[in-house]
Amino acid sequence: MDGFTFKTHQEEFDFLKSKADELGYNITYKVVNCANYGVPQTRKRFFCVGSLKGLPEFVFPEETHTDPNKKVISCLGLHAEKLYLILMM
C-alpha cells in the first residue's frame, strides 16, 4: 500500500509521525517497489521503521534487482533471439 503517503491520508500519516515522536521514536519511511529487491511482482509498498531516539537512524538497504540498462533478452540466455520470438513494446 503506497497510498499511505498520499495527500488524502496526510492526517493519518501526520498522526503516525506525531505518536512516534511522542513515544520517543524517530521514523524512517520509504515507498519501495518490491521487484527491486527480488520479489517476483512489481508492487509498491510503504515501509516504516521506528528506532528509539538516540540510536542510529534506520537506513534502507540498496536495491538489489535494478539495472536500467539490462534488456529482457539478456535474462533468457545466449542465442535467445534464435530461440524465442520477442516483442518489445
GROMACS .gro file of C-alpha atoms in nm:
model
   89
    1MET     CA    1   0.000   0.000   0.000
    2ASP     CA    2   0.191   0.302  -0.119
    3GLY     CA    3  -0.108   0.533  -0.082
    4PHE     CA    4  -0.040   0.600   0.285
    5THR     CA    5   0.186   0.889   0.184
    6PHE     CA    6  -0.074   1.042  -0.049
    7LYS     CA    7  -0.235   1.374   0.033
    8THR     CA    8  -0.569   1.202   0.107
    9HIS     CA    9  -0.405   1.022   0.402
   10GLN     CA   10  -0.195   1.315   0.524
   11GLU     CA   11  -0.386   1.341   0.852
   12GLU     CA   12  -0.327   0.975   0.939
   13PHE     CA   13   0.038   0.995   0.834
   14ASP     CA   14   0.092   1.306   1.046
   15PHE     CA   15  -0.073   1.125   1.339
   16LEU     CA   16   0.168   0.832   1.297
   17LYS     CA   17   0.469   1.064   1.292
   18SER     CA   18   0.340   1.260   1.590
   19LYS     CA   19   0.274   0.949   1.802
   20ALA     CA   20   0.611   0.801   1.714
   21ASP     CA   21   0.778   1.123   1.827
   22GLU     CA   22   0.568   1.128   2.145
   23LEU     CA   23   0.677   0.773   2.227
   24GLY     CA   24   1.043   0.854   2.172
   25TYR     CA   25   1.092   0.714   1.823
   26ASN     CA   26   1.234   0.853   1.503
   27ILE     CA   27   1.072   0.703   1.198
   28THR     CA   28   1.220   0.638   0.859
   29TYR     CA   29   0.984   0.556   0.577
   30LYS     CA   30   1.001   0.478   0.209
   31VAL     CA   31   0.776   0.358  -0.070
   32VAL     CA   32   0.950   0.057  -0.222
   33ASN     CA   33   0.889  -0.130  -0.544
   34CYS     CA   34   0.932  -0.485  -0.415
   35ALA     CA   35   1.056  -0.608  -0.754
   36ASN     CA   36   1.370  -0.403  -0.694
   37TYR     CA   37   1.450  -0.637  -0.404
   38GLY     CA   38   1.386  -0.964  -0.584
   39VAL     CA   39   1.014  -1.017  -0.517
   40PRO     CA   40   0.863  -1.151  -0.842
   41GLN     CA   41   0.597  -0.880  -0.875
   42THR     CA   42   0.600  -0.508  -0.932
   43ARG     CA   43   0.412  -0.386  -0.633
   44LYS     CA   44   0.478  -0.070  -0.438
   45ARG     CA   45   0.468  -0.095  -0.061
   46PHE     CA   46   0.504   0.157   0.219
   47PHE     CA   47   0.762   0.062   0.481
   48CYS     CA   48   0.801   0.250   0.807
   49VAL     CA   49   1.068   0.165   1.064
   50GLY     CA   50   1.087   0.323   1.407
   51SER     CA   51   1.408   0.348   1.605
   52LEU     CA   52   1.447   0.483   1.955
   53LYS     CA   53   1.578   0.836   1.970
   54GLY     CA   54   1.948   0.832   2.038
   55LEU     CA   55   2.004   0.520   1.829
   56PRO     CA   56   2.126   0.535   1.469
   57GLU     CA   57   1.860   0.610   1.211
   58PHE     CA   58   1.746   0.312   1.004
   59VAL     CA   59   1.887   0.305   0.652
   60PHE     CA   60   1.706   0.111   0.384
   61PRO     CA   61   1.926  -0.139   0.201
   62GLU     CA   62   2.032  -0.071  -0.155
   63GLU     CA   63   1.805  -0.215  -0.420
   64THR     CA   64   1.942  -0.544  -0.547
   65HIS     CA   65   1.750  -0.606  -0.866
   66THR     CA   66   1.767  -0.286  -1.066
   67ASP     CA   67   1.970  -0.236  -1.379
   68PRO     CA   68   1.821   0.023  -1.613
   69ASN     CA   69   2.046  -0.094  -1.896
   70LYS     CA   70   1.952  -0.461  -1.869
   71LYS     CA   71   1.742  -0.592  -2.155
   72VAL     CA   72   1.484  -0.867  -2.118
   73ILE     CA   73   1.664  -1.075  -2.376
   74SER     CA   74   1.977  -1.089  -2.156
   75CYS     CA   75   1.778  -1.282  -1.895
   76LEU     CA   76   1.689  -1.553  -2.144
   77GLY     CA   77   2.044  -1.669  -2.214
   78LEU     CA   78   2.274  -1.699  -2.512
   79HIS     CA   79   2.120  -1.709  -2.859
   80ALA     CA   80   1.777  -1.623  -2.717
   81GLU     CA   81   1.694  -1.424  -3.030
   82LYS     CA   82   1.718  -1.751  -3.227
   83LEU     CA   83   1.504  -1.950  -2.982
   84TYR     CA   84   1.224  -1.707  -2.895
   85LEU     CA   85   1.004  -1.456  -3.064
   86ILE     CA   86   1.048  -1.146  -2.852
   87LEU     CA   87   0.815  -0.850  -2.880
   88MET     CA   88   0.922  -0.530  -2.710
   89MET     CA   89   0.672  -0.251  -2.678
   0.00000   0.00000   0.00000
